[in-house]
Amino acid sequence: MITVECPMEYNVPSTPRIRCSFPGSSSKHIMSQARGSSSQQDHLENHQDMKKYLQEDVADLVCIPLTNFLTFIMDADPEKVTKPNHSNAFHDCRLSLDDQTELELEHIVYRAHGIIGRGSTVIKAKRVRGNWEDKEVIVKINFPAEGRQGEDELVAKAAKKARELGKDHAWAEEHLPTILWSHTYALDKHSPQFQLAEYLQRNDPDKHEKRVLRITVQRILEPVTNLTDPREYAQVFFDVLQIHKWLIDYPKILQRDISLANVMFYRKDDGTVRGVLNDFDLASELPLCGRSSQQRTGTKPYMSADLLYRSWARKHDYRHELEALFYVMLILCCHYKQYDSKIRQATKLPFKSWFRDSHESIANEKAWWVSRPLSTVPTTSFFKGFEESLARLKTQLQSGQAAKFTYYAEQSEHHEKVQRFAKIGKKVEPFQVSFDWQTLNGKVSYESFKEIM
């Protein structure tokens, strides 16, 4: 039995404790303690040391701070790590969150790679003790930026607004995630995330930020790829379009991370599906007051081309979210097909490079693809019914892109005129052409997307 407890440096009333059991270590009891505690055992301070120990024999570990343990699980290469297996690393662990809340962890549903970003790990779990009815839940463990408003606070604000506005807005709650428990912990100074931020900030203080540990328990939602009826996919996407706009109009929240993983659903008792916009880790209240994160906001394959460019100096607009929703639908309809009544990824992936290339390269690829006068969109046979709508949405983005380039051309032409006239001592009237950046002169708007969808 391996027991991993939070270091004492966590400055919270109660800290989560994890009790783990791994093959070959059933007779060992190992307690993680804060530096300077009474234990004479050495801490594993180096991330590579931890990888080496965990890959060789978990039973040989002497002391693992919780954040180091989590970092290893999230950064592990599943092809190399066999002890413990990456998807079952938490299986049968007991996670004690507070005196009233304890969960039995199961398999990892989703695991982000790397330790610079949020490093999210999503784990399915069963309630042992907890102030809610759901027997099965989802636990999300991640490292958001220090000072960022909690996902639970933003979702609670939205749900409260829906209740305050009355029955005409009651529908909105059906399309929000249900958060059952959440807490944020300050990272101790010996954790990899804290030390990495300290190192990076010394070299480039404007581009890196310190992070916190956040554990969230929420009601289970299903990934959209669990659906097997194209009409239900259409319903879910339309639901997400509607709830996203409602969040902006009423509680004034911009979600800012629309991706395939964050478009989810559940099925009501009557069999109908409800699309849910999940994951508010990167969401911000409006109006946006400067950058709320030092890193780019979004998931690379689905991000607007504008936001992928480092040179983009304007803010994150609603139209960028619409573009992201389009890419979610596009990738789903072109990368997934039906196999034996289940929806799985196809072998031919026309937009595979959007997942692996650099931000700048993907931005160029997207701008080129949108501008191409394609007559069809390469959907799989299962999603053939979406082909016309996707083509029309692409045309909207194309029109917006053309309007933007026309504005840039007029601005450049005016600048050249000013320079020419300056040489002969004449002045030119200031550039007065107005441009609606929110919708690219009305081409990329909620109204245009709603009509098509």
GROMACS .gro file of C-alpha atoms in nm:
model
  453
    1MET     CA    1   0.000   0.000   0.000
    2ILE     CA    2   0.140   0.340  -0.102
    3THR     CA    3  -0.001   0.642   0.078
    4VAL     CA    4   0.057   0.981  -0.080
    5GLU     CA    5  -0.046   1.286   0.116
    6CYS     CA    6  -0.024   1.654   0.028
    7PRO     CA    7   0.286   1.829   0.164
    8MET     CA    8   0.232   2.053   0.466
    9GLU     CA    9   0.310   2.358   0.255
   10TYR     CA   10  -0.044   2.343   0.114
   11ASN     CA   11  -0.205   2.635   0.288
   12VAL     CA   12  -0.563   2.506   0.307
   13PRO     CA   13  -0.786   2.387   0.594
   14SER     CA   14  -0.796   2.028   0.466
   15THR     CA   15  -0.584   1.867   0.198
   16PRO     CA   16  -0.667   1.576  -0.033
   17ARG     CA   17  -0.505   1.244   0.049
   18ILE     CA   18  -0.453   0.968  -0.202
   19ARG     CA   19  -0.413   0.602  -0.102
   20CYS     CA   20  -0.277   0.389  -0.386
   21SER     CA   21  -0.211   0.020  -0.431
   22PHE     CA   22   0.024  -0.102  -0.705
   23PRO     CA   23   0.156  -0.446  -0.805
   24GLY     CA   24   0.460  -0.549  -0.605
   25SER     CA   25   0.405  -0.288  -0.336
   26SER     CA   26   0.119  -0.427  -0.128
   27SER     CA   27   0.333  -0.462   0.181
   28LYS     CA   28   0.487  -0.117   0.166
   29HIS     CA   29   0.342   0.187   0.339
   30ILE     CA   30   0.494   0.511   0.217
   31MET     CA   31   0.395   0.853   0.349
   32SER     CA   32   0.468   1.176   0.167
   33GLN     CA   33   0.569   1.452   0.407
   34ALA     CA   34   0.672   1.815   0.378
   35ARG     CA   35   1.037   1.909   0.365
   36GLY     CA   36   1.157   1.974   0.715
   37SER     CA   37   0.917   1.724   0.871
   38SER     CA   38   1.027   1.453   1.114
   39SER     CA   39   1.073   1.193   0.839
   40GLN     CA   40   1.436   1.104   0.770
   41GLN     CA   41   1.351   0.978   0.420
   42ASP     CA   42   1.471   1.172   0.120
   43HIS     CA   43   1.236   1.346  -0.121
   44LEU     CA   44   1.250   1.280  -0.491
   45GLU     CA   45   1.317   1.631  -0.612
   46ASN     CA   46   1.394   1.564  -0.976
   47HIS     CA   47   1.117   1.484  -1.225
   48GLN     CA   48   1.340   1.248  -1.422
   49ASP     CA   49   1.430   1.062  -1.102
   50MET     CA   50   1.061   1.008  -1.041
   51LYS     CA   51   1.010   0.872  -1.392
   52LYS     CA   52   1.301   0.632  -1.346
   53TYR     CA   53   1.172   0.505  -1.012
   54LEU     CA   54   0.811   0.473  -1.122
   55GLN     CA   55   0.907   0.294  -1.443
   56GLU     CA   56   1.129   0.046  -1.259
   57ASP     CA   57   0.947  -0.037  -0.938
   58VAL     CA   58   0.691   0.175  -0.760
   59ALA     CA   59   0.756  -0.016  -0.438
   60ASP     CA   60   1.106   0.133  -0.417
   61LEU     CA   61   0.980   0.490  -0.386
   62VAL     CA   62   1.036   0.643  -0.046
   63CYS     CA   63   0.853   0.972  -0.060
   64ILE     CA   64   0.635   1.138  -0.327
   65PRO     CA   65   0.483   1.484  -0.288
   66LEU     CA   66   0.134   1.476  -0.439
   67THR     CA   67   0.212   1.731  -0.710
   68ASN     CA   68   0.517   1.530  -0.823
   69PHE     CA   69   0.305   1.215  -0.838
   70LEU     CA   70   0.038   1.392  -1.042
   71THR     CA   71   0.298   1.546  -1.272
   72PHE     CA   72   0.444   1.206  -1.348
   73ILE     CA   73   0.104   1.058  -1.428
   74MET     CA   74   0.022   1.346  -1.663
   75ASP     CA   75   0.363   1.356  -1.832
   76ALA     CA   76   0.420   0.982  -1.861
   77ASP     CA   77   0.463   0.813  -2.195
   78PRO     CA   78   0.203   0.534  -2.195
   79GLU     CA   79   0.416   0.326  -2.435
   80LYS     CA   80   0.706   0.319  -2.189
   81VAL     CA   81   0.537   0.313  -1.851
   82THR     CA   82   0.404  -0.024  -1.742
   83LYS     CA   83   0.422   0.014  -1.363
   84PRO     CA   84   0.165   0.157  -1.313
   85ASN     CA   85  -0.021   0.146  -1.645
   86HIS     CA   86  -0.097   0.506  -1.740
   87SER     CA   87  -0.474   0.462  -1.787
   88ASN     CA   88  -0.512   0.271  -1.461
   89ALA     CA   89  -0.256   0.463  -1.256
   90PHE     CA   90  -0.525   0.577  -1.011
   91HIS     CA   91  -0.741   0.264  -1.025
   92ASP     CA   92  -0.865   0.155  -0.679
   93CYS     CA   93  -0.706   0.463  -0.517
   94ARG     CA   94  -0.909   0.638  -0.249
   95LEU     CA   95  -0.912   1.018  -0.279
   96SER     CA   96  -1.014   1.191   0.046
   97LEU     CA   97  -1.105   1.550  -0.034
   98ASP     CA   98  -1.238   1.653   0.306
   99ASP     CA   99  -1.410   1.499   0.609
  100GLN     CA  100  -1.737   1.452   0.419
  101THR     CA  101  -1.600   1.364   0.075
  102GLU     CA  102  -1.414   1.053  -0.037
  103LEU     CA  103  -1.395   0.891  -0.382
  104GLU     CA  104  -1.275   0.560  -0.518
  105LEU     CA  105  -1.086   0.637  -0.837
  106GLU     CA  106  -1.109   0.430  -1.154
  107HIS     CA  107  -0.955   0.473  -1.500
  108ILE     CA  108  -0.819   0.793  -1.655
  109VAL     CA  109  -1.064   0.932  -1.910
  110TYR     CA  110  -0.841   1.208  -2.043
  111ARG     CA  111  -0.482   1.309  -1.979
  112ALA     CA  112  -0.304   1.613  -2.120
  113HIS     CA  113   0.068   1.592  -2.191
  114GLY     CA  114   0.336   1.823  -2.051
  115ILE     CA  115   0.372   2.029  -1.734
  116ILE     CA  116   0.380   2.384  -1.873
  117GLY     CA  117   0.006   2.409  -1.944
  118ARG     CA  118  -0.292   2.319  -1.729
  119GLY     CA  119  -0.192   1.952  -1.736
  120SER     CA  120  -0.549   1.831  -1.694
  121THR     CA  121  -0.619   1.473  -1.588
  122VAL     CA  122  -0.981   1.355  -1.587
  123ILE     CA  123  -1.061   1.040  -1.389
  124LYS     CA  124  -1.380   0.842  -1.351
  125ALA     CA  125  -1.468   0.776  -0.987
  126LYS     CA  126  -1.728   0.632  -0.750
  127ARG     CA  127  -1.865   0.818  -0.450
  128VAL     CA  128  -1.770   0.665  -0.116
  129ARG     CA  129  -1.880   0.969   0.084
  130GLY     CA  130  -2.012   1.294  -0.060
  131ASN     CA  131  -2.292   1.549  -0.033
  132TRP     CA  132  -2.458   1.456  -0.363
  133GLU     CA  133  -2.670   1.173  -0.502
  134ASP     CA  134  -2.461   1.066  -0.801
  135LYS     CA  135  -2.287   0.734  -0.742
  136GLU     CA  136  -2.048   0.775  -1.036
  137VAL     CA  137  -1.872   1.105  -1.101
  138ILE     CA  138  -1.580   1.261  -1.287
  139VAL     CA  139  -1.275   1.406  -1.108
  140LYS     CA  140  -1.062   1.666  -1.284
  141ILE     CA  141  -0.715   1.746  -1.151
  142ASN     CA  142  -0.532   2.032  -1.319
  143PHE     CA  143  -0.297   2.327  -1.274
  144PRO     CA  144  -0.464   2.652  -1.389
  145ALA     CA  145  -0.292   2.989  -1.371
  146GLU     CA  146  -0.267   3.141  -1.026
  147GLY     CA  147  -0.537   3.404  -0.977
  148ARG     CA  148  -0.764   3.273  -1.252
  149GLN     CA  149  -1.128   3.257  -1.148
  150GLY     CA  150  -1.237   2.904  -1.068
  151GLU     CA  151  -1.450   2.700  -1.306
  152ASP     CA  152  -1.695   2.630  -1.022
  153GLU     CA  153  -1.745   3.004  -0.961
  154LEU     CA  154  -1.819   3.079  -1.326
  155VAL     CA  155  -2.060   2.788  -1.368
  156ALA     CA  156  -2.236   2.881  -1.042
  157LYS     CA  157  -2.269   3.239  -1.164
  158ALA     CA  158  -2.427   3.123  -1.490
  159ALA     CA  159  -2.670   2.886  -1.317
  160LYS     CA  160  -2.772   3.158  -1.071
  161LYS     CA  161  -2.838   3.402  -1.356
  162ALA     CA  162  -3.059   3.146  -1.531
  163ARG     CA  163  -3.270   3.106  -1.215
  164GLU     CA  164  -3.290   3.481  -1.159
  165LEU     CA  165  -3.415   3.544  -1.514
  166GLY     CA  166  -3.710   3.307  -1.470
  167LYS     CA  167  -3.868   3.023  -1.663
  168ASP     CA  168  -3.784   3.159  -2.009
  169HIS     CA  169  -3.417   3.102  -1.928
  170ALA     CA  170  -3.450   2.775  -1.734
  171TRP     CA  171  -3.331   2.586  -2.044
  172ALA     CA  172  -2.980   2.727  -1.999
  173GLU     CA  173  -2.904   2.516  -1.691
  174GLU     CA  174  -2.963   2.201  -1.896
  175HIS     CA  175  -2.662   2.288  -2.110
  176LEU     CA  176  -2.413   2.368  -1.832
  177PRO     CA  177  -2.190   2.119  -1.646
  178THR     CA  178  -2.295   2.029  -1.292
  179ILE     CA  179  -2.008   2.080  -1.047
  180LEU     CA  180  -2.048   1.887  -0.722
  181TRP     CA  181  -1.726   1.978  -0.538
  182SER     CA  182  -1.423   2.194  -0.609
  183HIS     CA  183  -1.121   2.332  -0.427
  184THR     CA  184  -0.803   2.518  -0.523
  185TYR     CA  185  -0.469   2.452  -0.351
  186ALA     CA  186  -0.158   2.669  -0.356
  187LEU     CA  187   0.142   2.474  -0.482
  188ASP     CA  188   0.427   2.417  -0.240
  189LYS     CA  189   0.766   2.553  -0.335
  190HIS     CA  190   0.912   2.207  -0.402
  191SER     CA  191   0.656   2.106  -0.664
  192PRO     CA  192   0.769   2.080  -1.030
  193GLN     CA  193   0.513   2.338  -1.145
  194PHE     CA  194   0.624   2.596  -0.887
  195GLN     CA  195   0.993   2.544  -0.958
  196LEU     CA  196   0.941   2.551  -1.334
  197ALA     CA  197   0.749   2.880  -1.309
  198GLU     CA  198   1.022   3.027  -1.088
  199TYR     CA  199   1.289   2.930  -1.341
  200LEU     CA  200   1.097   3.054  -1.645
  201GLN     CA  201   0.997   3.381  -1.481
  202ARG     CA  202   1.360   3.458  -1.402
  203ASN     CA  203   1.438   3.427  -1.773
  204ASP     CA  204   1.123   3.581  -1.919
  205PRO     CA  205   0.888   3.721  -1.651
  206ASP     CA  206   0.629   3.844  -1.902
  207LYS     CA  207   0.554   3.509  -2.063
  208HIS     CA  208   0.523   3.262  -1.777
  209GLU     CA  209   0.299   3.233  -1.477
  210LYS     CA  210   0.268   3.045  -1.153
  211ARG     CA  211  -0.006   2.790  -1.116
  212VAL     CA  212  -0.225   2.628  -0.853
  213LEU     CA  213  -0.363   2.278  -0.808
  214ARG     CA  214  -0.740   2.253  -0.861
  215ILE     CA  215  -0.950   1.942  -0.800
  216THR     CA  216  -1.307   1.943  -0.931
  217VAL     CA  217  -1.578   1.678  -0.904
  218GLN     CA  218  -1.865   1.696  -1.151
  219ARG     CA  219  -2.158   1.499  -1.287
  220ILE     CA  220  -2.069   1.260  -1.569
  221LEU     CA  221  -2.116   1.378  -1.925
  222GLU     CA  222  -2.063   1.175  -2.240
  223PRO     CA  223  -1.825   1.265  -2.524
  224VAL     CA  224  -2.011   1.369  -2.837
  225THR     CA  225  -1.858   1.076  -3.028
  226ASN     CA  226  -2.077   0.837  -2.824
  227LEU     CA  227  -2.376   0.949  -3.032
  228THR     CA  228  -2.480   0.726  -3.322
  229ASP     CA  229  -2.750   0.938  -3.489
  230PRO     CA  230  -2.644   1.232  -3.713
  231ARG     CA  231  -2.959   1.420  -3.613
  232GLU     CA  232  -2.851   1.409  -3.249
  233TYR     CA  233  -2.509   1.546  -3.343
  234ALA     CA  234  -2.688   1.835  -3.512
  235GLN     CA  235  -2.894   1.894  -3.197
  236VAL     CA  236  -2.588   1.895  -2.972
  237PHE     CA  237  -2.401   2.145  -3.191
  238PHE     CA  238  -2.701   2.373  -3.206
  239ASP     CA  239  -2.738   2.350  -2.826
  240VAL     CA  240  -2.374   2.452  -2.784
  241LEU     CA  241  -2.418   2.746  -3.022
  242GLN     CA  242  -2.718   2.861  -2.816
  243ILE     CA  243  -2.573   2.821  -2.467
  244HIS     CA  244  -2.245   2.985  -2.570
  245LYS     CA  245  -2.429   3.296  -2.692
  246TRP     CA  246  -2.653   3.298  -2.383
  247LEU     CA  247  -2.346   3.294  -2.157
  248ILE     CA  248  -2.217   3.606  -2.332
  249ASP     CA  249  -2.549   3.791  -2.333
  250TYR     CA  250  -2.657   3.730  -1.973
  251PRO     CA  251  -2.395   3.619  -1.716
  252LYS     CA  252  -2.130   3.783  -1.940
  253ILE     CA  253  -1.896   3.484  -1.964
  254LEU     CA  254  -1.678   3.394  -2.263
  255GLN     CA  255  -1.584   3.024  -2.260
  256ARG     CA  256  -1.270   3.063  -2.481
  257ASP     CA  257  -1.186   2.694  -2.531
  258ILE     CA  258  -1.434   2.534  -2.768
  259SER     CA  259  -1.294   2.196  -2.871
  260LEU     CA  260  -1.421   1.851  -2.958
  261ALA     CA  261  -1.343   1.732  -2.605
  262ASN     CA  262  -1.550   2.015  -2.453
  263VAL     CA  263  -1.863   1.956  -2.661
  264MET     CA  264  -2.046   1.691  -2.459
  265PHE     CA  265  -2.397   1.564  -2.393
  266TYR     CA  266  -2.625   1.368  -2.163
  267ARG     CA  267  -2.952   1.191  -2.230
  268LYS     CA  268  -3.267   1.286  -2.042
  269ASP     CA  269  -3.515   1.033  -1.904
  270ASP     CA  270  -3.734   1.078  -2.213
  271GLY     CA  271  -3.443   0.979  -2.439
  272THR     CA  272  -3.368   1.323  -2.583
  273VAL     CA  273  -3.012   1.453  -2.580
  274ARG     CA  274  -2.889   1.780  -2.435
  275GLY     CA  275  -2.567   1.930  -2.563
  276VAL     CA  276  -2.339   2.071  -2.291
  277LEU     CA  277  -2.054   2.319  -2.324
  278ASN     CA  278  -1.802   2.179  -2.078
  279ASP     CA  279  -1.474   2.302  -1.924
  280PHE     CA  280  -1.465   2.663  -1.806
  281ASP     CA  281  -1.100   2.656  -1.697
  282LEU     CA  282  -1.005   2.920  -1.955
  283ALA     CA  283  -1.332   3.113  -1.940
  284SER     CA  284  -1.335   3.481  -1.845
  285GLU     CA  285  -1.593   3.732  -1.740
  286LEU     CA  286  -1.670   4.011  -1.984
  287PRO     CA  287  -1.548   4.264  -2.068
  288LEU     CA  288  -1.204   4.115  -2.111
  289CYS     CA  289  -0.948   4.330  -1.932
  290GLY     CA  290  -0.623   4.249  -2.108
  291ARG     CA  291  -0.475   3.903  -2.116
  292SER     CA  292  -0.584   3.665  -1.842
  293SER     CA  293  -0.317   3.410  -1.928
  294GLN     CA  294   0.041   3.435  -2.049
  295GLN     CA  295  -0.011   3.137  -2.282
  296ARG     CA  296  -0.238   3.121  -2.587
  297THR     CA  297  -0.598   3.048  -2.501
  298GLY     CA  298  -0.758   2.752  -2.673
  299THR     CA  299  -0.694   2.405  -2.813
  300LYS     CA  300  -0.465   2.424  -3.118
  301PRO     CA  301  -0.661   2.229  -3.386
  302TYR     CA  302  -0.977   2.427  -3.315
  303MET     CA  303  -0.838   2.775  -3.253
  304SER     CA  304  -0.915   3.061  -3.489
  305ALA     CA  305  -0.635   3.135  -3.734
  306ASP     CA  306  -0.613   3.489  -3.590
  307LEU     CA  307  -0.536   3.365  -3.240
  308LEU     CA  308  -0.273   3.121  -3.364
  309TYR     CA  309  -0.061   3.404  -3.502
  310ARG     CA  310   0.182   3.549  -3.249
  311SER     CA  311   0.143   3.884  -3.423
  312TRP     CA  312  -0.230   3.901  -3.345
  313ALA     CA  313  -0.261   4.205  -3.117
  314ARG     CA  314  -0.638   4.237  -3.091
  315LYS     CA  315  -0.858   4.073  -2.830
  316HIS     CA  316  -1.028   3.734  -2.830
  317ASP     CA  317  -1.369   3.804  -2.992
  318TYR     CA  318  -1.692   3.609  -3.010
  319ARG     CA  319  -1.634   3.538  -3.380
  320HIS     CA  320  -1.319   3.345  -3.283
  321GLU     CA  321  -1.545   3.115  -3.082
  322LEU     CA  322  -1.775   3.067  -3.382
  323GLU     CA  323  -1.474   2.977  -3.595
  324ALA     CA  324  -1.364   2.726  -3.329
  325LEU     CA  325  -1.711   2.567  -3.329
  326PHE     CA  326  -1.689   2.536  -3.707
  327TYR     CA  327  -1.352   2.357  -3.680
  328VAL     CA  328  -1.497   2.120  -3.418
  329MET     CA  329  -1.780   2.023  -3.655
  330LEU     CA  330  -1.544   2.008  -3.952
  331ILE     CA  331  -1.291   1.778  -3.784
  332LEU     CA  332  -1.560   1.553  -3.639
  333CYS     CA  333  -1.740   1.517  -3.973
  334CYS     CA  334  -1.418   1.459  -4.171
  335HIS     CA  335  -1.214   1.253  -3.922
  336TYR     CA  336  -1.477   1.019  -3.778
  337LYS     CA  337  -1.690   0.747  -3.934
  338GLN     CA  338  -1.914   0.461  -3.828
  339TYR     CA  339  -1.763   0.119  -3.750
  340ASP     CA  340  -2.000  -0.155  -3.627
  341SER     CA  341  -2.255   0.098  -3.500
  342LYS     CA  342  -1.986   0.299  -3.317
  343ILE     CA  343  -1.826   0.628  -3.418
  344ARG     CA  344  -1.448   0.601  -3.434
  345GLN     CA  345  -1.164   0.793  -3.591
  346ALA     CA  346  -1.116   0.723  -3.959
  347THR     CA  347  -0.786   0.614  -4.116
  348LYS     CA  348  -0.777   0.910  -4.357
  349LEU     CA  349  -0.744   1.239  -4.167
  350PRO     CA  350  -0.746   1.542  -4.401
  351PHE     CA  351  -0.668   1.787  -4.120
  352LYS     CA  352  -0.413   1.578  -3.932
  353SER     CA  353  -0.146   1.850  -3.961
  354TRP     CA  354  -0.361   2.082  -3.748
  355PHE     CA  355  -0.285   1.859  -3.451
  356ARG     CA  356   0.091   1.838  -3.490
  357ASP     CA  357   0.227   2.147  -3.671
  358SER     CA  358   0.336   2.473  -3.509
  359HIS     CA  359   0.084   2.745  -3.426
  360GLU     CA  360   0.200   2.965  -3.713
  361SER     CA  361   0.192   2.679  -3.965
  362ILE     CA  362  -0.160   2.578  -3.862
  363ALA     CA  363  -0.275   2.940  -3.887
  364ASN     CA  364  -0.143   2.957  -4.244
  365GLU     CA  365  -0.298   2.621  -4.332
  366LYS     CA  366  -0.638   2.726  -4.198
  367ALA     CA  367  -0.630   3.062  -4.374
  368TRP     CA  368  -0.537   2.886  -4.700
  369TRP     CA  369  -0.803   2.615  -4.662
  370VAL     CA  370  -1.081   2.862  -4.578
  371SER     CA  371  -0.989   3.082  -4.875
  372ARG     CA  372  -0.991   2.790  -5.123
  373PRO     CA  373  -1.302   2.782  -5.347
  374LEU     CA  374  -1.383   2.419  -5.265
  375SER     CA  375  -1.719   2.298  -5.390
  376THR     CA  376  -1.744   2.025  -5.123
  377VAL     CA  377  -1.615   1.949  -4.773
  378PRO     CA  378  -1.447   1.604  -4.734
  379THR     CA  379  -1.695   1.457  -4.484
  380THR     CA  380  -1.711   1.084  -4.416
  381SER     CA  381  -2.019   0.893  -4.533
  382PHE     CA  382  -2.177   0.892  -4.186
  383PHE     CA  383  -2.167   1.273  -4.169
  384LYS     CA  384  -2.260   1.331  -4.534
  385GLY     CA  385  -2.572   1.520  -4.423
  386PHE     CA  386  -2.350   1.793  -4.274
  387GLU     CA  387  -2.165   1.861  -4.599
  388GLU     CA  388  -2.388   2.141  -4.727
  389SER     CA  389  -2.408   2.322  -4.392
  390LEU     CA  390  -2.031   2.302  -4.342
  391ALA     CA  391  -1.976   2.440  -4.693
  392ARG     CA  392  -2.208   2.732  -4.618
  393LEU     CA  393  -2.036   2.802  -4.286
  394LYS     CA  394  -1.700   2.790  -4.463
  395THR     CA  395  -1.833   3.049  -4.710
  396GLN     CA  396  -1.921   3.276  -4.417
  397LEU     CA  397  -1.567   3.249  -4.283
  398GLN     CA  398  -1.432   3.305  -4.633
  399SER     CA  399  -1.640   3.622  -4.672
  400GLY     CA  400  -1.518   3.748  -4.335
  401GLN     CA  401  -1.159   3.676  -4.430
  402ALA     CA  402  -1.204   3.862  -4.759
  403ALA     CA  403  -1.356   4.161  -4.579
  404LYS     CA  404  -1.062   4.168  -4.338
  405PHE     CA  405  -0.805   4.156  -4.620
  406THR     CA  406  -0.990   4.430  -4.810
  407TYR     CA  407  -0.974   4.650  -4.500
  408TYR     CA  408  -0.601   4.581  -4.461
  409ALA     CA  409  -0.545   4.664  -4.830
  410GLU     CA  410  -0.733   4.994  -4.801
  411GLN     CA  411  -0.541   5.081  -4.486
  412SER     CA  412  -0.210   5.001  -4.658
  413GLU     CA  413  -0.305   5.201  -4.966
  414HIS     CA  414  -0.388   5.501  -4.749
  415HIS     CA  415  -0.057   5.473  -4.567
  416GLU     CA  416   0.134   5.470  -4.896
  417LYS     CA  417  -0.066   5.774  -5.013
  418VAL     CA  418   0.026   5.962  -4.695
  419GLN     CA  419   0.395   5.889  -4.757
  420ARG     CA  420   0.378   5.996  -5.123
  421PHE     CA  421   0.202   6.324  -5.046
  422ALA     CA  422   0.438   6.398  -4.757
  423LYS     CA  423   0.727   6.409  -5.003
  424ILE     CA  424   0.563   6.701  -5.187
  425GLY     CA  425   0.448   6.875  -4.870
  426LYS     CA  426   0.081   6.785  -4.888
  427LYS     CA  427  -0.142   6.636  -4.619
  428VAL     CA  428  -0.399   6.358  -4.657
  429GLU     CA  429  -0.722   6.319  -4.460
  430PRO     CA  430  -0.696   6.057  -4.182
  431PHE     CA  431  -0.799   5.701  -4.264
  432GLN     CA  432  -1.169   5.689  -4.179
  433VAL     CA  433  -1.287   5.351  -4.310
  434SER     CA  434  -1.469   5.177  -4.024
  435PHE     CA  435  -1.452   4.801  -3.973
  436ASP     CA  436  -1.654   4.579  -3.738
  437TRP     CA  437  -1.393   4.345  -3.592
  438GLN     CA  438  -1.654   4.168  -3.377
  439THR     CA  439  -1.821   4.011  -3.682
  440LEU     CA  440  -1.584   4.097  -3.970
  441ASN     CA  441  -1.841   4.340  -4.105
  442GLY     CA  442  -2.133   4.107  -4.030
  443LYS     CA  443  -1.993   3.806  -4.214
  444VAL     CA  444  -1.912   3.593  -3.908
  445SER     CA  445  -2.194   3.642  -3.658
  446TYR     CA  446  -2.428   3.447  -3.435
  447GLU     CA  447  -2.718   3.531  -3.665
  448SER     CA  448  -2.544   3.399  -3.978
  449PHE     CA  449  -2.434   3.076  -3.802
  450LYS     CA  450  -2.774   3.021  -3.641
  451GLU     CA  451  -2.954   3.054  -3.973
  452ILE     CA  452  -2.730   2.791  -4.135
  453MET     CA  453  -2.726   2.554  -3.838
   0.00000   0.00000   0.00000
